[in-house]
Amino acid sequence: EAGVAQSPRYKIIEKRQSVAFWCNPISGHATLYWYQQILGQGPKLLIQFQNNGVVDDSQLPKDRFSAERLKGVDSTLKIQPAKLEDSAVYLCASSLARGRSYEQYFGPGTRLTVT
Amino acid sequence: QKEVEQNSGPLSVPEGAIASLNCTYSDRGSQSFFWYRQYSGKSPELIMFIYSNGDKEDGRFTAQLNKASQYVSLLIRDSQPSDSATYLCAAMEYGNKLVFGAGTILRVKS
């Protein structure tokens, strides 16, 4: 079974520029999550989708971050404009979220450096 | 603010010893708990999850949960140098959201 796919793996941009990340979850996983992991910290949830609807975006900085999940499969996360403090690894995870199967599986992440 | 607390470490153990990693959580409503291993520069990898009080064993790993004390632990038996990584504890909140601790760095010395 293929895992969660993310691209790009690395991105370097200047502050005030925009950037987009892409995620393809494990086939059949209805729930998709975007996390931000700053060096030395645990992942912090940014947004949670159930199929193509947003379940929780309470920690998403909506003035600069946006995310969508078209057709309930792939998802994109965008930052516009980027700030220095956005430098982090952006992790996508997916979960079957059915029965007792609520484990989340992570993709390889996108390491963003804002200069 | 719901929190998960972990000792940042590093926890150093000799090869072959038992490594004990601990975690406390603030939300009494949390029912499920997850341990992830994260190698440097890699993404978190799920090791185990537990939702019942007591112990759950999987190979060299044992997860322990005490809901009354709001305490979760992970024991790694016969520790190997390849176990050296950061171990993340996470509590599942209402809505199937994970709240992660900052992780404990484990170093297994050969």
mmCIF file of N, CA, C and O in Angstrom, chain A residues 9 33 35 37 40-43 45 48 55-56 59 91 97 100 102-109 111, chain B residues 1 34 36 38 40-46 49 51-52 88 92 95-103:
data_model
loop_
_atom_site.group_PDB
_atom_site.id
_atom_site.type_symbol
_atom_site.label_atom_id
_atom_site.label_comp_id
_atom_site.label_asym_id
_atom_site.label_seq_id
_atom_site.Cartn_x
_atom_site.Cartn_y
_atom_site.Cartn_z
ATOM 1 N N ARG A 9 9.730 18.334 -1.609
ATOM 2 C CA ARG A 9 10.347 17.913 -0.361
ATOM 3 C C ARG A 9 11.049 19.071 0.328
ATOM 4 O O ARG A 9 11.130 19.113 1.554
ATOM 5 N N TYR A 33 -4.909 15.652 7.294
ATOM 6 C CA TYR A 33 -4.434 16.670 8.240
ATOM 7 C C TYR A 33 -3.189 17.350 7.682
ATOM 8 O O TYR A 33 -2.333 16.703 7.067
ATOM 9 N N TYR A 35 -0.016 19.516 9.304
ATOM 10 C CA TYR A 35 0.661 19.915 10.537
ATOM 11 C C TYR A 35 1.856 20.796 10.190
ATOM 12 O O TYR A 35 2.472 20.664 9.125
ATOM 13 N N GLN A 37 5.594 21.594 11.850
ATOM 14 C CA GLN A 37 6.552 21.176 12.873
ATOM 15 C C GLN A 37 7.760 22.091 12.828
ATOM 16 O O GLN A 37 8.556 22.033 11.878
ATOM 17 N N GLY A 40 12.570 21.210 16.946
ATOM 18 C CA GLY A 40 12.591 21.037 18.396
ATOM 19 C C GLY A 40 11.216 20.934 19.041
ATOM 20 O O GLY A 40 11.114 20.789 20.261
ATOM 21 N N GLN A 41 10.171 21.008 18.209
ATOM 22 C CA GLN A 41 8.813 20.924 18.735
ATOM 23 C C GLN A 41 8.068 19.749 18.112
ATOM 24 O O GLN A 41 8.491 19.205 17.088
ATOM 25 N N GLY A 42 6.937 19.398 18.733
ATOM 26 C CA GLY A 42 6.090 18.394 18.136
ATOM 27 C C GLY A 42 5.232 19.008 17.036
ATOM 28 O O GLY A 42 5.092 20.229 16.948
ATOM 29 N N PRO A 43 4.664 18.174 16.167
ATOM 30 C CA PRO A 43 3.783 18.696 15.122
ATOM 31 C C PRO A 43 2.576 19.421 15.723
ATOM 32 O O PRO A 43 2.028 18.986 16.744
ATOM 33 N N LEU A 45 -1.234 20.849 14.714
ATOM 34 C CA LEU A 45 -2.281 20.752 13.698
ATOM 35 C C LEU A 45 -2.641 22.130 13.154
ATOM 36 O O LEU A 45 -2.903 23.066 13.908
ATOM 37 N N GLN A 48 -7.761 20.230 9.472
ATOM 38 C CA GLN A 48 -8.225 18.848 9.348
ATOM 39 C C GLN A 48 -9.402 18.830 8.374
ATOM 40 O O GLN A 48 -10.347 19.624 8.500
ATOM 41 N N VAL A 55 -12.993 20.233 8.924
ATOM 42 C CA VAL A 55 -13.490 19.869 10.249
ATOM 43 C C VAL A 55 -12.976 20.848 11.300
ATOM 44 O O VAL A 55 -13.704 21.260 12.195
ATOM 45 N N ASP A 56 -11.696 21.203 11.179
ATOM 46 C CA ASP A 56 -11.079 22.084 12.176
ATOM 47 C C ASP A 56 -9.969 22.881 11.516
ATOM 48 O O ASP A 56 -9.061 22.291 10.928
ATOM 49 N N GLN A 59 -6.429 26.536 14.249
ATOM 50 C CA GLN A 59 -5.052 26.968 14.435
ATOM 51 C C GLN A 59 -4.378 27.376 13.121
ATOM 52 O O GLN A 59 -3.165 27.557 13.090
ATOM 53 N N LEU A 91 3.881 18.877 7.406
ATOM 54 C CA LEU A 91 3.578 17.448 7.328
ATOM 55 C C LEU A 91 2.112 17.240 6.986
ATOM 56 O O LEU A 91 1.240 17.893 7.550
ATOM 57 N N ALA A 97 -10.040 6.793 9.897
ATOM 58 C CA ALA A 97 -11.046 7.406 10.777
ATOM 59 C C ALA A 97 -12.376 6.676 10.692
ATOM 60 O O ALA A 97 -13.421 7.292 10.461
ATOM 61 N N ARG A 100 -12.444 1.496 14.722
ATOM 62 C CA ARG A 100 -11.436 1.836 15.728
ATOM 63 C C ARG A 100 -10.131 2.264 15.070
ATOM 64 O O ARG A 100 -9.090 2.331 15.697
ATOM 65 N N TYR A 102 -8.201 4.953 13.914
ATOM 66 C CA TYR A 102 -7.994 6.395 13.897
ATOM 67 C C TYR A 102 -6.511 6.758 13.854
ATOM 68 O O TYR A 102 -6.162 7.913 14.059
ATOM 69 N N GLU A 103 -5.661 5.788 13.577
ATOM 70 C CA GLU A 103 -4.236 6.091 13.507
ATOM 71 C C GLU A 103 -3.971 7.031 12.336
ATOM 72 O O GLU A 103 -4.586 6.915 11.284
ATOM 73 N N GLN A 104 -3.038 7.926 12.547
ATOM 74 C CA GLN A 104 -2.650 8.864 11.496
ATOM 75 C C GLN A 104 -1.277 8.467 10.953
ATOM 76 O O GLN A 104 -0.365 8.181 11.725
ATOM 77 N N TYR A 105 -1.164 8.507 9.636
ATOM 78 C CA TYR A 105 0.086 8.159 8.972
ATOM 79 C C TYR A 105 0.600 9.391 8.250
ATOM 80 O O TYR A 105 -0.150 10.054 7.516
ATOM 81 N N PHE A 106 1.876 9.660 8.435
ATOM 82 C CA PHE A 106 2.471 10.888 7.925
ATOM 83 C C PHE A 106 3.203 10.676 6.602
ATOM 84 O O PHE A 106 3.791 9.611 6.362
ATOM 85 N N GLY A 107 3.167 11.715 5.784
ATOM 86 C CA GLY A 107 4.012 11.757 4.599
ATOM 87 C C GLY A 107 5.404 12.215 4.967
ATOM 88 O O GLY A 107 5.684 12.500 6.139
ATOM 89 N N PRO A 108 6.309 12.317 3.965
ATOM 90 C CA PRO A 108 7.708 12.669 4.237
ATOM 91 C C PRO A 108 7.910 14.122 4.637
ATOM 92 O O PRO A 108 8.954 14.464 5.186
ATOM 93 N N GLY A 109 6.922 14.975 4.386
ATOM 94 C CA GLY A 109 7.036 16.376 4.779
ATOM 95 C C GLY A 109 7.681 17.251 3.724
ATOM 96 O O GLY A 109 8.385 16.769 2.823
ATOM 97 N N ARG A 111 10.103 20.594 3.780
ATOM 98 C CA ARG A 111 10.897 21.506 4.621
ATOM 99 C C ARG A 111 10.940 22.866 3.965
ATOM 100 O O ARG A 111 11.496 23.013 2.860
ATOM 101 N N GLN B 1 -5.702 25.457 27.470
ATOM 102 C CA GLN B 1 -4.903 24.887 26.400
ATOM 103 C C GLN B 1 -4.566 23.438 26.768
ATOM 104 O O GLN B 1 -3.952 23.173 27.785
ATOM 105 N N PHE B 34 -0.955 7.822 21.308
ATOM 106 C CA PHE B 34 -0.128 7.311 20.227
ATOM 107 C C PHE B 34 1.333 7.625 20.502
ATOM 108 O O PHE B 34 1.672 8.696 21.011
ATOM 109 N N TYR B 36 4.912 7.920 18.421
ATOM 110 C CA TYR B 36 5.561 8.001 17.122
ATOM 111 C C TYR B 36 7.072 8.094 17.338
ATOM 112 O O TYR B 36 7.550 8.694 18.292
ATOM 113 N N GLN B 38 10.556 9.450 15.469
ATOM 114 C CA GLN B 38 10.970 10.373 14.427
ATOM 115 C C GLN B 38 12.494 10.422 14.381
ATOM 116 O O GLN B 38 13.137 10.928 15.302
ATOM 117 N N SER B 40 15.999 11.856 12.804
ATOM 118 C CA SER B 40 16.406 13.199 12.413
ATOM 119 C C SER B 40 16.206 13.421 10.917
ATOM 120 O O SER B 40 16.663 12.623 10.090
ATOM 121 N N GLY B 41 15.479 14.456 10.569
ATOM 122 C CA GLY B 41 15.236 14.789 9.175
ATOM 123 C C GLY B 41 14.137 13.969 8.517
ATOM 124 O O GLY B 41 13.901 14.115 7.314
ATOM 125 N N LYS B 42 13.477 13.117 9.284
ATOM 126 C CA LYS B 42 12.407 12.283 8.742
ATOM 127 C C LYS B 42 11.068 12.648 9.379
ATOM 128 O O LYS B 42 11.011 13.422 10.332
ATOM 129 N N SER B 43 10.001 12.077 8.849
ATOM 130 C CA SER B 43 8.673 12.352 9.392
ATOM 131 C C SER B 43 8.334 11.337 10.491
ATOM 132 O O SER B 43 8.964 10.286 10.588
ATOM 133 N N PRO B 44 7.341 11.642 11.333
ATOM 134 C CA PRO B 44 6.973 10.712 12.409
ATOM 135 C C PRO B 44 6.432 9.393 11.864
ATOM 136 O O PRO B 44 5.665 9.373 10.894
ATOM 137 N N GLU B 45 6.827 8.322 12.521
ATOM 138 C CA GLU B 45 6.410 6.979 12.141
ATOM 139 C C GLU B 45 5.655 6.373 13.319
ATOM 140 O O GLU B 45 6.170 6.339 14.437
ATOM 141 N N LEU B 46 4.455 5.882 13.087
ATOM 142 C CA LEU B 46 3.643 5.331 14.162
ATOM 143 C C LEU B 46 4.250 4.034 14.695
ATOM 144 O O LEU B 46 4.551 3.124 13.937
ATOM 145 N N PHE B 49 -0.360 2.454 19.484
ATOM 146 C CA PHE B 49 -1.395 3.256 20.093
ATOM 147 C C PHE B 49 -2.055 2.439 21.195
ATOM 148 O O PHE B 49 -2.007 1.200 21.180
ATOM 149 N N TYR B 51 -5.566 2.605 24.085
ATOM 150 C CA TYR B 51 -6.758 3.326 24.537
ATOM 151 C C TYR B 51 -7.384 2.698 25.767
ATOM 152 O O TYR B 51 -8.371 3.195 26.290
ATOM 153 N N SER B 52 -6.806 1.610 26.241
ATOM 154 C CA SER B 52 -7.316 0.984 27.467
ATOM 155 C C SER B 52 -6.273 1.083 28.557
ATOM 156 O O SER B 52 -5.067 0.975 28.288
ATOM 157 N N LEU B 88 7.753 10.793 20.041
ATOM 158 C CA LEU B 88 6.661 11.745 20.226
ATOM 159 C C LEU B 88 5.451 11.035 20.815
ATOM 160 O O LEU B 88 5.021 9.995 20.300
ATOM 161 N N MET B 92 -5.241 11.904 21.589
ATOM 162 C CA MET B 92 -6.304 12.202 20.622
ATOM 163 C C MET B 92 -7.436 12.932 21.332
ATOM 164 O O MET B 92 -7.990 12.430 22.326
ATOM 165 N N GLY B 95 -12.901 14.831 18.120
ATOM 166 C CA GLY B 95 -12.798 15.177 16.705
ATOM 167 C C GLY B 95 -11.622 14.512 16.029
ATOM 168 O O GLY B 95 -11.277 14.857 14.897
ATOM 169 N N ASN B 96 -11.003 13.564 16.709
ATOM 170 C CA ASN B 96 -9.890 12.782 16.149
ATOM 171 C C ASN B 96 -8.683 13.641 15.822
ATOM 172 O O ASN B 96 -7.975 13.400 14.836
ATOM 173 N N LYS B 97 -8.453 14.653 16.658
ATOM 174 C CA LYS B 97 -7.285 15.502 16.476
ATOM 175 C C LYS B 97 -6.188 15.085 17.446
ATOM 176 O O LYS B 97 -6.471 14.777 18.593
ATOM 177 N N LEU B 98 -4.953 15.092 16.981
ATOM 178 C CA LEU B 98 -3.827 14.729 17.838
ATOM 179 C C LEU B 98 -3.158 15.982 18.389
ATOM 180 O O LEU B 98 -2.900 16.940 17.650
ATOM 181 N N VAL B 99 -2.874 15.929 19.685
ATOM 182 C CA VAL B 99 -2.043 16.944 20.335
ATOM 183 C C VAL B 99 -0.739 16.256 20.705
ATOM 184 O O VAL B 99 -0.741 15.262 21.434
ATOM 185 N N PHE B 100 0.347 16.786 20.187
ATOM 186 C CA PHE B 100 1.659 16.160 20.365
ATOM 187 C C PHE B 100 2.449 16.834 21.473
ATOM 188 O O PHE B 100 2.366 18.054 21.693
ATOM 189 N N GLY B 101 3.259 16.028 22.155
ATOM 190 C CA GLY B 101 4.294 16.575 23.008
ATOM 191 C C GLY B 101 5.480 16.987 22.145
ATOM 192 O O GLY B 101 5.504 16.732 20.936
ATOM 193 N N ALA B 102 6.470 17.590 22.794
ATOM 194 C CA ALA B 102 7.638 18.075 22.057
ATOM 195 C C ALA B 102 8.628 16.958 21.749
ATOM 196 O O ALA B 102 9.542 17.138 20.952
ATOM 197 N N GLY B 103 8.431 15.800 22.379
ATOM 198 C CA GLY B 103 9.282 14.654 22.086
ATOM 199 C C GLY B 103 10.421 14.476 23.070
ATOM 200 O O GLY B 103 10.890 15.440 23.682
#
